[in-house]
Amino acid sequence: MKPQKAAPAPSRRLTKVMTGIKGFDEITEGGLPRGRTTLVLGGPGCGKTVFALQTLVNGAHSAGEAGIFVAFEESTQQIVANAAIFGWDVAGLEKKKLFFLDAKLSSADVAAGDFDLSGMLAVLAGKARQMNAKRIVFDGIDVLLASLEGTTAERREIYRIRDWLLEMGLTGIITQKAGSPDTDERYGFLQFMVDCVVVLRQQLTEGSAFRNLRVVKYRGSGFAGDEFPITLTGEGLQLTNRGPTELTYPVTDERISSGLDRLDNMLRGGYHRASNILISGAPGTAKSTLCGLFAAAACERGERTLYVSFDEGASQIVRNLKSVGIKLAPHIKSGLLSMYSTRTRGPNVEDQFGALRNKVREHKPHCLIIDPLSALSTKLSHLASADAAQQFLDFLKIEGITVVNTSLMDGLNTDEATATGISTIADTWIHMSYVVQDGERNRALTIVKSRGTGHSNQVRELTLSDNGVTLTDVFVAQGKVLMGVARWEWEQEEEAAAKRVKVASELRRLQLQLAQAEAAARLQVVQTEMDAREAEIKLLADATGSAKQLLRTDRAVLRKMRHADEEIRARRTIAGDTDGDVGRV
Amino acid sequence: MAPRSLDSILRLRLYIAGRSPNSVLAESNLRAVCAAHFAAGHELEIVDLLQNSELAARDRVIVTPTLVKMSPAPTQRLIGNLSDHQLVFSTLAAE
């Protein structure tokens, strides 16, 4: 029997039904086709049932449209219980807006020949009229179809449902397992007879599960045909790749302390409020310590803070930070600080970000620490997780939350490049590295970038001690950065050199003083000598003077005497010859 | 919950959907089996869901046709057009 029935021509323009699934209504330009049938295909655990039920619940809640859920695979109790996880008030809605039909065939039923769904559809028609239902879900239709004998009967029943939906004017969602070649071949025709086909797919990337959604077909409507990552959050299913396509969020010039004065100085005043700060570095480069400082500083300002850690327990973090003088315990006690520790492995990345979102909504922090964000990003090779991270960070920015996250650099060759791509969305990027030199490892801190603020380009050495954390200038000598003991030695050496210079100059001064003293002493001797000479000269002069005088006197006397002599001589000459000697004088 | 009859009379309820091929077949097949094996005494109630859809909830009927054997115990359900007479007979006769 070949179905010849053509689908009745659409009597009115295509209108749409909002699913309330964040992102889905956007990519389908309004949701599912009203009054038509949508087929949701997917393997087990992809979220088909959630997709369908969420559309019903949203219809009942937001649009006031009653809905019917026909469960072929799970019991209605199971479905209601599962829905409770998402906080949908299914039980409340069940009274007026939702009706669940348990259409699970009992295994005890004896199959004795061909059957059809006309009875069930008659029942549903009555119910739909009574409730004025607009939406209906047939969940797990393959289970029922499998109990039919032969594909012809299967097709016949599918067409029966499709035509019934059109006749009733109901918006239908049929979910069906897909993924195995067998089912794909068997139920491939389903895709041709419905107006809209949505495929949910789960894939494993590096051991982690990702869920994706793709609209394969949508008659009479435009749609985005890409595969979109989806997340099961506390509120249900949502497309991860959404959020503001236009990035608009309030920005502020307010600065908040990083918890480390010198780092604040390097950043010209601290982190920007509502910015996101990436601290990257190898293991043990004190990334967590910087996180701890920030958390403590935030709490001391009286701001609510959420500290998210992966693979390290909260109490261990508190203890470790205490060892470097950062005390978080009192803030935890006061309720300002909330610690949330979880495993990296486990739910997929989108779900983890979903969980984080819920934590943020719960605690309403001003400041958030994720240590390390790269714990999630081991899976970030997958585009979807990078998307998820970006979505999450955008969400924080809109909420005005300042977030400090760390990123582990595995291996030393990564240098200053994060594989995650988080760095491109980080407003401030601080990189911690080891400098290995002279047999030691020291921690160096550099600010790689900081949007909207001037920042120091200098490398600082970070030291940890019982008293806390300090940033020290590093020395650059002979083109090498000196840190740790080398820096200390350099400092010592500088000091010694200065001392040497001081001593040497003192010595020189003394020597000069001595020389001067010697010279002065020599001068004194000379002066004394001169005085002596002078005295001598004077004496001599005196002596000479008196001698001359004497001489003159003598001569005078002599002359007088001679005169006398002459007189005598004359007398003598006159009187005879006298002594010859006297006359020769 | 169908009240259990003390006597051993066979009480059956057949759910159908109007005059659909399977519904018509089921009714004629059932009447044939009953005439052949349970001629001594049986009660047959036929419920057309197109007329009385709310009655389906009573026996959790999903597909049509569905035959419910209410007494004697054990209660039993058969689905389909009952074309396999031997299976229908053995199921209804089971004790």
XYZ file of C-alpha atoms in Angstrom:
680
model
C 0.000 0.000 0.000
C 1.665 3.122 -1.205
C 0.470 6.245 0.563
C -0.955 8.570 -2.042
C -2.316 11.183 0.263
C -0.813 14.534 -0.442
C -0.409 16.838 2.473
C -3.256 19.339 2.453
C -2.147 22.697 1.155
C -1.441 25.163 3.913
C -4.503 27.237 4.297
C -2.785 30.100 6.018
C 0.577 31.671 6.314
C 3.084 29.766 8.362
C 3.063 30.888 11.944
C 5.330 29.587 14.642
C 5.238 28.273 18.139
C 7.895 29.338 20.620
C 9.616 26.413 22.251
C 11.160 28.477 25.046
C 14.406 26.650 24.390
C 16.971 29.384 24.552
C 18.595 29.769 21.202
C 16.345 27.408 19.318
C 13.661 29.989 18.702
C 16.347 32.293 17.350
C 17.863 29.860 14.882
C 14.454 28.841 13.592
C 13.241 32.429 13.424
C 10.447 31.901 15.894
C 10.199 28.255 16.875
C 8.313 25.289 15.480
C 5.724 25.451 12.689
C 2.272 25.967 14.143
C -0.255 23.312 13.246
C 2.413 21.121 11.658
C 4.519 18.210 12.703
C 8.107 18.384 13.806
C 10.242 15.313 14.031
C 12.954 15.205 16.664
C 15.539 12.538 15.966
C 18.401 11.444 18.141
C 20.229 8.672 19.911
C 19.491 7.743 23.490
C 20.310 10.442 26.026
C 20.446 13.281 23.543
C 17.604 15.172 25.103
C 14.711 14.408 22.753
C 12.207 14.010 25.547
C 13.457 17.151 27.255
C 13.157 19.096 24.002
C 9.563 17.964 23.539
C 8.477 18.374 27.130
C 10.111 21.775 27.425
C 8.125 22.964 24.429
C 4.912 21.788 26.079
C 5.752 23.272 29.446
C 6.761 26.555 27.903
C 3.548 26.628 25.885
C 1.513 26.088 29.016
C 3.513 28.603 31.049
C 4.242 31.397 28.663
C 1.640 31.105 25.954
C -1.179 29.624 28.009
C -1.498 26.812 25.500
C -2.551 23.449 26.851
C -0.583 20.430 25.763
C -0.752 16.662 25.626
C 2.205 14.366 26.123
C 1.896 10.834 24.809
C 4.618 8.643 26.260
C 5.355 5.454 24.352
C 8.647 4.656 25.952
C 8.766 5.837 29.538
C 5.999 5.796 32.057
C 4.413 9.153 32.695
C 5.569 9.015 36.303
C 9.153 8.752 35.113
C 8.717 11.694 32.817
C 7.134 13.857 35.487
C 9.944 12.916 37.870
C 12.582 13.798 35.280
C 10.902 17.107 34.615
C 11.160 17.972 38.288
C 14.954 18.224 37.844
C 14.403 21.253 35.676
C 12.139 22.893 38.172
C 9.186 22.833 35.823
C 5.986 22.766 37.769
C 4.637 19.844 35.826
C 2.480 18.592 38.654
C 0.874 22.019 38.956
C 0.350 22.300 35.236
C -0.994 18.792 34.983
C -4.263 19.857 36.536
C -5.301 22.170 33.738
C -2.703 22.686 31.088
C -0.938 19.397 30.645
C -2.175 15.904 30.086
C 0.050 12.865 30.101
C -1.071 9.718 28.362
C 0.763 6.584 29.282
C 0.946 4.813 25.949
C 3.464 2.201 26.886
C 2.302 -1.165 25.642
C 2.390 -3.755 28.337
C 4.672 -6.665 27.706
C 1.916 -8.908 29.007
C -0.350 -7.884 26.165
C -0.830 -10.587 23.611
C -0.443 -9.429 20.060
C -2.975 -11.151 17.895
C -2.959 -9.498 14.525
C -2.672 -6.085 13.000
C -3.755 -3.032 14.940
C -3.784 0.712 14.558
C -3.808 3.955 16.485
C -7.221 5.189 15.513
C -8.599 4.329 18.936
C -5.859 6.259 20.697
C -6.250 9.184 18.371
C -9.968 9.211 19.070
C -9.206 9.311 22.760
C -6.671 12.107 22.239
C -9.061 14.055 20.055
C -11.617 13.992 22.839
C -9.021 15.087 25.353
C -7.656 17.809 23.096
C -11.075 19.305 22.570
C -11.835 19.140 26.250
C -8.609 20.906 27.187
C -8.449 23.107 24.111
C -4.929 21.748 23.618
C -2.667 23.344 21.037
C 0.440 21.240 21.307
C 0.978 17.512 21.413
C 4.026 15.312 21.764
C 4.380 11.715 20.669
C 7.472 10.650 22.543
C 9.354 7.578 21.424
C 7.078 6.617 18.609
C 9.550 4.031 17.364
C 8.739 1.857 20.366
C 5.154 1.561 19.244
C 6.016 1.250 15.592
C 8.321 -1.639 16.352
C 5.415 -3.672 17.664
C 3.586 -3.290 14.392
C 3.996 -5.933 11.802
C 5.902 -4.639 8.856
C 6.956 -1.271 7.564
C 3.756 -0.750 5.630
C 1.759 -0.732 8.834
C 4.319 1.571 10.407
C 4.004 4.103 7.611
C 0.275 3.850 7.656
C 0.205 4.789 11.334
C 2.665 7.638 10.919
C 0.514 9.096 8.161
C -2.487 8.554 10.346
C -0.897 10.652 13.046
C 0.249 13.329 10.626
C -3.188 13.670 9.065
C -4.835 13.616 12.427
C -2.573 16.466 13.588
C -3.453 18.510 10.526
C -7.127 17.848 11.020
C -6.944 18.814 14.684
C -4.798 21.844 13.985
C -2.362 20.739 16.649
C 1.318 21.532 16.679
C 2.939 18.154 16.945
C 6.323 16.925 17.991
C 7.228 13.344 17.271
C 10.399 12.069 18.826
C 12.139 9.032 17.623
C 15.391 7.227 18.204
C 17.902 7.491 15.463
C 21.527 6.837 14.987
C 21.758 3.197 14.105
C 21.775 2.327 10.414
C 18.810 0.058 10.972
C 16.514 2.708 12.396
C 17.747 5.319 9.963
C 16.791 3.208 6.992
C 13.561 2.094 8.481
C 12.271 5.472 9.556
C 14.036 7.665 7.034
C 10.707 8.272 5.355
C 9.574 10.107 8.462
C 11.834 12.971 7.535
C 10.045 13.419 4.229
C 6.553 13.533 5.609
C 7.026 16.107 8.340
C 7.534 19.826 7.986
C 10.428 20.260 10.316
C 13.223 17.917 11.325
C 15.509 18.502 14.285
C 18.432 16.156 14.854
C 20.044 15.814 18.245
C 23.394 14.175 18.374
C 25.768 13.191 21.087
C 29.411 12.917 20.275
C 32.496 12.026 22.197
C 35.520 14.247 21.989
C 38.503 13.150 24.017
C 36.273 11.126 26.247
C 33.836 13.914 26.935
C 30.314 13.959 25.714
C 28.917 16.847 23.747
C 25.376 17.302 22.636
C 24.583 19.060 19.430
C 21.422 20.165 17.734
C 20.839 20.721 14.062
C 17.771 21.756 12.142
C 17.858 19.599 9.056
C 14.704 20.701 7.382
C 12.104 23.379 7.815
C 9.441 23.734 5.174
C 8.532 27.285 4.351
C 10.966 28.889 6.713
C 14.511 30.022 6.901
C 16.698 28.480 9.560
C 20.300 28.239 10.593
C 21.467 24.836 9.434
C 24.607 24.677 11.506
C 25.136 22.225 14.265
C 24.795 23.995 17.585
C 26.063 22.774 20.925
C 23.331 22.309 23.479
C 23.391 22.183 27.238
C 21.125 20.648 29.790
C 20.993 23.292 32.458
C 18.909 23.502 35.592
C 16.239 25.121 33.498
C 16.215 22.646 30.713
C 17.757 22.485 27.332
C 19.439 25.449 25.760
C 21.626 26.177 22.834
C 25.027 27.130 24.071
C 25.936 29.248 21.142
C 23.796 32.175 21.922
C 23.859 35.176 24.116
C 24.416 38.661 22.945
C 25.627 38.698 19.379
C 26.134 42.369 19.942
C 28.360 42.845 22.913
C 26.713 45.456 25.041
C 27.263 45.599 28.718
C 27.821 48.455 31.084
C 31.460 49.257 31.607
C 32.880 50.971 34.602
C 36.116 52.691 35.448
C 35.962 51.410 38.972
C 39.102 49.650 40.064
C 39.262 46.936 42.644
C 42.305 45.655 44.380
C 44.006 42.504 43.250
C 44.941 41.963 46.875
C 48.570 42.742 46.158
C 49.566 46.406 46.406
C 52.448 46.257 44.034
C 50.380 44.462 41.435
C 47.743 47.163 41.784
C 50.477 49.693 41.133
C 51.646 47.783 38.093
C 48.066 47.912 36.798
C 47.753 51.588 37.687
C 45.149 50.966 40.354
C 44.050 47.348 40.251
C 41.643 45.268 38.190
C 38.692 46.867 36.425
C 35.385 45.997 38.023
C 33.444 43.461 35.914
C 36.453 42.629 33.833
C 37.875 39.212 33.465
C 41.380 38.464 34.462
C 43.375 35.540 33.251
C 46.315 34.307 35.234
C 48.268 31.812 33.227
C 51.303 29.835 34.166
C 52.910 26.496 34.774
C 51.926 24.409 37.801
C 53.161 25.894 41.046
C 53.689 29.410 39.789
C 51.423 30.748 42.548
C 48.369 31.261 40.389
C 46.103 30.012 43.147
C 47.836 32.305 45.582
C 46.946 35.304 43.451
C 43.381 33.990 43.354
C 43.384 33.667 47.112
C 44.670 37.212 47.540
C 41.922 38.497 45.298
C 39.269 36.518 47.163
C 40.484 37.720 50.551
C 40.647 41.327 49.373
C 37.131 41.104 47.937
C 35.748 39.685 51.172
C 37.488 42.350 53.183
C 35.699 44.938 51.078
C 32.523 43.107 52.063
C 31.826 41.745 48.594
C 30.263 38.350 48.069
C 32.710 36.009 46.419
C 32.501 32.596 44.837
C 35.605 30.440 44.589
C 35.291 27.605 42.109
C 38.026 25.028 42.067
C 38.517 21.919 40.039
C 40.104 18.726 41.228
C 41.169 20.312 44.496
C 39.011 20.318 47.599
C 37.915 23.555 49.208
C 39.448 22.776 52.581
C 42.776 21.990 50.975
C 42.782 25.318 49.193
C 41.956 27.135 52.399
C 44.804 25.371 54.188
C 47.312 26.022 51.417
C 46.469 29.691 51.246
C 46.708 29.982 54.987
C 50.335 28.869 54.734
C 51.140 32.058 52.861
C 49.190 34.257 55.204
C 45.864 34.379 53.322
C 42.972 33.673 55.623
C 39.748 32.619 53.957
C 38.145 30.608 56.737
C 36.550 33.594 58.517
C 34.945 34.756 55.265
C 33.526 31.320 54.636
C 32.094 31.365 58.110
C 30.549 34.797 57.586
C 28.954 33.549 54.393
C 30.622 36.121 52.145
C 32.775 33.516 50.534
C 31.408 30.367 49.010
C 33.710 27.596 47.883
C 32.611 25.206 45.175
C 34.829 22.310 44.290
C 34.095 19.838 41.621
C 35.689 17.300 39.367
C 36.790 18.094 35.893
C 35.571 14.829 34.597
C 31.930 14.108 34.785
C 29.276 16.060 33.052
C 30.176 17.599 29.743
C 31.527 21.098 29.488
C 28.236 22.764 28.705
C 26.627 21.082 31.661
C 29.474 22.203 33.876
C 29.082 25.771 32.774
C 25.383 25.332 33.381
C 26.151 24.201 36.918
C 28.457 27.195 37.399
C 25.747 29.522 36.185
C 23.399 28.102 38.776
C 26.024 28.528 41.490
C 26.450 32.144 40.461
C 22.709 32.741 40.559
C 22.569 31.093 43.962
C 25.400 32.950 45.667
C 25.127 36.231 43.715
C 28.826 37.041 43.962
C 30.524 40.307 43.030
C 33.741 38.488 42.488
C 34.294 35.056 41.059
C 37.343 32.865 40.923
C 37.661 29.872 38.674
C 40.777 27.911 39.390
C 41.645 26.676 36.875
C 39.352 27.508 34.014
C 41.624 25.406 31.857
C 40.448 22.369 33.781
C 37.453 22.713 31.568
C 39.552 23.609 28.633
C 41.361 20.340 28.293
C 38.262 19.766 26.299
C 38.398 23.163 24.727
C 39.952 21.804 21.609
C 36.355 21.296 20.815
C 34.929 24.489 19.472
C 31.786 24.051 21.469
C 33.546 24.303 24.796
C 35.364 27.450 23.797
C 31.942 28.758 22.889
C 30.638 27.637 26.239
C 33.458 29.398 28.046
C 32.854 32.565 26.089
C 29.142 32.421 26.751
C 29.796 32.015 30.409
C 32.255 34.882 30.582
C 29.832 37.101 28.666
C 27.154 36.178 31.136
C 29.416 37.213 34.013
C 30.200 40.487 32.322
C 26.533 41.287 31.914
C 26.010 40.495 35.568
C 28.870 42.839 36.434
C 30.904 40.137 38.097
C 34.661 40.445 38.232
C 36.190 37.110 37.445
C 39.716 35.913 38.006
C 40.450 32.675 36.277
C 43.588 30.715 35.927
C 44.873 28.716 33.066
C 47.357 25.961 33.389
C 50.152 25.934 30.917
C 51.063 22.377 30.356
C 54.549 21.918 29.175
C 57.140 24.604 28.979
C 56.927 25.147 25.274
C 53.537 26.833 25.432
C 55.284 29.944 26.595
C 52.729 32.715 26.494
C 50.094 31.139 24.296
C 47.000 29.542 25.715
C 45.505 26.898 23.563
C 42.112 27.709 24.865
C 41.596 31.006 23.210
C 40.366 32.303 26.524
C 43.201 34.747 26.366
C 41.502 36.649 23.593
C 38.508 37.340 25.751
C 40.482 38.094 28.881
C 40.653 41.793 29.690
C 43.761 41.465 31.771
C 46.277 38.731 31.284
C 48.906 38.086 33.883
C 51.465 35.467 33.113
C 53.416 33.634 35.772
C 56.548 31.808 34.785
C 59.550 30.147 36.264
C 62.961 31.514 35.645
C 65.489 28.763 36.108
C 68.903 30.105 36.874
C 71.860 29.117 38.983
C 70.177 25.938 40.114
C 66.955 27.485 41.286
C 63.496 28.217 40.082
C 61.981 31.560 40.787
C 58.555 32.916 40.011
C 58.273 35.802 37.627
C 55.160 37.855 37.059
C 54.444 39.834 33.926
C 51.371 41.630 32.703
C 50.867 40.477 29.156
C 47.962 42.755 28.495
C 45.462 44.870 30.289
C 42.619 46.440 28.399
C 41.796 50.018 29.181
C 44.633 50.629 31.562
C 48.247 51.472 31.392
C 50.401 48.841 32.941
C 53.947 48.168 33.838
C 56.009 46.298 31.319
C 58.440 45.111 33.940
C 58.968 41.627 35.160
C 58.568 41.239 38.898
C 59.689 38.444 41.104
C 57.016 36.953 43.280
C 58.091 35.477 46.571
C 56.015 33.471 48.990
C 56.664 33.247 52.668
C 54.820 32.631 55.905
C 54.225 36.332 56.093
C 52.595 36.535 52.751
C 53.247 37.372 49.184
C 55.595 40.025 47.913
C 56.516 41.346 44.545
C 60.121 42.408 44.171
C 61.912 44.241 41.436
C 64.217 42.066 39.485
C 67.729 43.049 38.477
C 68.896 43.019 34.997
C 72.586 42.450 34.609
C 74.536 41.598 31.530
C 71.300 41.068 29.638
C 70.041 38.587 32.204
C 67.218 38.891 34.659
C 68.439 38.093 38.112
C 66.100 36.489 40.581
C 66.154 34.589 43.807
C 69.580 33.988 45.259
C 71.192 35.465 42.198
C 69.261 38.638 42.837
C 70.230 38.524 46.492
C 73.853 37.954 45.618
C 73.698 40.769 43.190
C 72.222 42.975 45.861
C 74.927 41.896 48.318
C 77.584 42.499 45.760
C 76.276 45.921 44.991
C 76.293 46.715 48.648
C 79.844 45.422 49.077
C 81.007 47.336 46.060
C 79.493 50.489 47.459
C 81.206 49.795 50.735
C 84.509 49.254 48.999
C 84.166 52.505 47.166
C 83.349 54.256 50.385
C 86.345 52.827 52.214
C 88.665 53.540 49.320
C 87.651 57.142 49.145
C 88.047 57.505 52.883
C 91.497 56.057 52.606
C 92.380 58.448 49.853
C 91.090 61.317 51.898
C 93.255 60.335 54.797
C 96.252 59.855 52.561
C 95.759 63.275 51.119
C 95.337 64.677 54.567
C 98.575 63.077 55.547
C 100.328 64.437 52.502
C 98.904 67.805 53.244
C 100.025 67.554 56.815
C 103.444 66.500 55.698
C 103.632 69.369 53.309
C 102.493 71.735 56.031
C 105.057 70.286 58.340
C 107.707 70.676 55.702
C 106.532 74.205 55.167
C 106.928 74.836 58.890
C 110.483 73.534 58.834
C 111.339 75.640 55.864
C 109.718 78.656 57.445
C 111.643 78.108 60.599
C 114.792 77.662 58.623
C 114.042 80.807 56.740
C 113.434 82.602 59.960
C 116.736 81.315 61.190
C 118.496 82.385 58.047
C 116.875 85.715 58.199
C 117.978 86.109 61.706
C 121.398 85.041 60.661
C 121.343 87.451 57.800
C 120.167 90.146 60.024
C 122.794 89.299 62.454
C 125.311 89.283 59.749
C 124.087 92.535 58.456
C 124.251 94.011 61.848
C 127.609 92.610 62.271
C 128.744 93.922 58.915
C 127.219 97.309 59.591
C 129.023 97.694 62.822
C 132.175 96.467 61.264
C 131.915 99.094 58.621
C 131.167 101.649 61.228
C 133.966 100.318 63.159
C 136.126 100.429 60.202
C 135.111 103.914 59.495
C 135.706 104.846 63.074
C 138.915 102.953 63.070
C 139.964 104.715 59.952
C 139.032 107.984 61.393
C 140.800 107.108 64.464
C 143.572 105.831 62.375
C 143.600 108.882 60.288
C 143.567 110.847 63.340
C 146.155 108.668 64.665
C 147.929 108.716 61.354
C 147.516 112.302 61.289
C 149.163 112.291 64.483
C 151.695 110.027 63.112
C 152.059 112.244 60.168
C 152.563 114.946 62.456
C 155.014 112.831 64.267
C 156.451 111.577 61.050
C 156.636 114.931 59.744
C 158.102 115.826 62.864
C 160.265 112.856 62.515
C 161.115 113.589 58.980
C 161.976 116.881 60.013
C 163.769 115.541 62.869
C 165.344 112.608 61.159
C 164.240 109.361 59.628
C 161.725 107.323 61.658
C 160.331 103.828 61.408
C 159.549 102.848 57.781
C 156.761 100.421 58.564
C 154.463 102.915 59.928
C 154.742 104.925 56.933
C 153.672 102.173 54.581
C 150.405 101.503 56.362
C -10.336 -2.692 37.943
C -12.950 -5.034 36.639
C -15.080 -6.695 39.313
C -14.284 -10.332 39.454
C -17.229 -12.502 38.766
C -17.766 -15.495 40.992
C -19.098 -17.656 38.219
C -16.876 -18.818 35.434
C -18.693 -17.037 32.682
C -16.399 -15.479 30.111
C -16.763 -11.710 30.122
C -15.073 -9.818 27.324
C -14.776 -6.180 26.313
C -13.617 -5.255 22.830
C -12.429 -1.744 22.051
C -12.706 -0.689 18.435
C -12.522 2.488 16.388
C -15.624 2.814 14.266
C -15.732 0.757 11.117
C -12.014 0.734 10.480
C -10.783 -2.428 8.751
C -9.059 -3.776 11.854
C -12.099 -3.040 13.998
C -14.435 -4.854 11.671
C -12.044 -7.783 11.403
C -11.555 -8.013 15.144
C -15.266 -8.148 15.838
C -15.937 -10.852 13.286
C -12.896 -12.858 14.349
C -13.926 -12.694 17.979
C -17.479 -13.697 17.259
C -16.189 -16.657 15.280
C -13.892 -17.851 18.109
C -16.662 -17.463 20.679
C -19.171 -19.338 18.532
C -16.698 -22.171 18.109
C -15.405 -22.474 21.660
C -17.476 -20.498 24.086
C -20.954 -21.025 22.738
C -22.109 -22.154 26.185
C -22.004 -18.722 27.606
C -20.125 -15.516 27.288
C -20.746 -11.783 27.546
C -19.303 -9.435 24.958
C -19.268 -5.684 25.360
C -18.097 -3.681 22.348
C -16.812 -0.152 22.981
C -16.401 2.134 20.014
C -13.807 4.733 20.990
C -14.981 7.037 18.240
C -18.261 7.247 20.141
C -17.035 6.983 23.723
C -13.394 7.995 23.817
C -13.402 8.615 27.571
C -13.998 4.917 28.220
C -10.478 4.070 26.974
C -8.943 5.267 30.217
C -10.822 2.513 32.080
C -8.626 -0.231 30.634
C -5.655 1.903 29.536
C -6.379 1.237 25.902
C -3.782 2.635 23.516
C -4.258 0.832 20.263
C -7.344 -0.510 18.593
C -8.562 -3.148 18.490
C -7.916 -4.205 22.084
C -9.693 -7.121 23.662
C -9.871 -7.330 27.449
C -10.774 -10.579 29.152
C -12.264 -9.513 32.485
C -13.271 -12.869 33.883
C -12.604 -15.554 34.778
C -9.165 -14.877 36.252
C -6.503 -14.221 35.101
C -7.435 -11.018 33.308
C -5.790 -10.764 29.943
C -5.366 -8.274 27.124
C -5.031 -8.989 23.445
C -4.232 -6.401 20.842
C -4.778 -6.611 17.101
C -7.506 -7.756 14.782
C -7.571 -11.247 16.365
C -6.840 -12.913 13.047
C -4.965 -15.708 14.796
C -7.965 -17.664 16.096
C -5.874 -20.340 17.770
C -3.919 -17.741 19.776
C -7.132 -15.951 20.708
C -8.730 -19.167 21.906
C -5.709 -20.341 23.910
C -5.315 -16.947 25.556
C -8.962 -16.736 26.535
C -9.045 -20.335 27.724
C -5.913 -20.021 29.857
C -6.496 -20.484 33.567
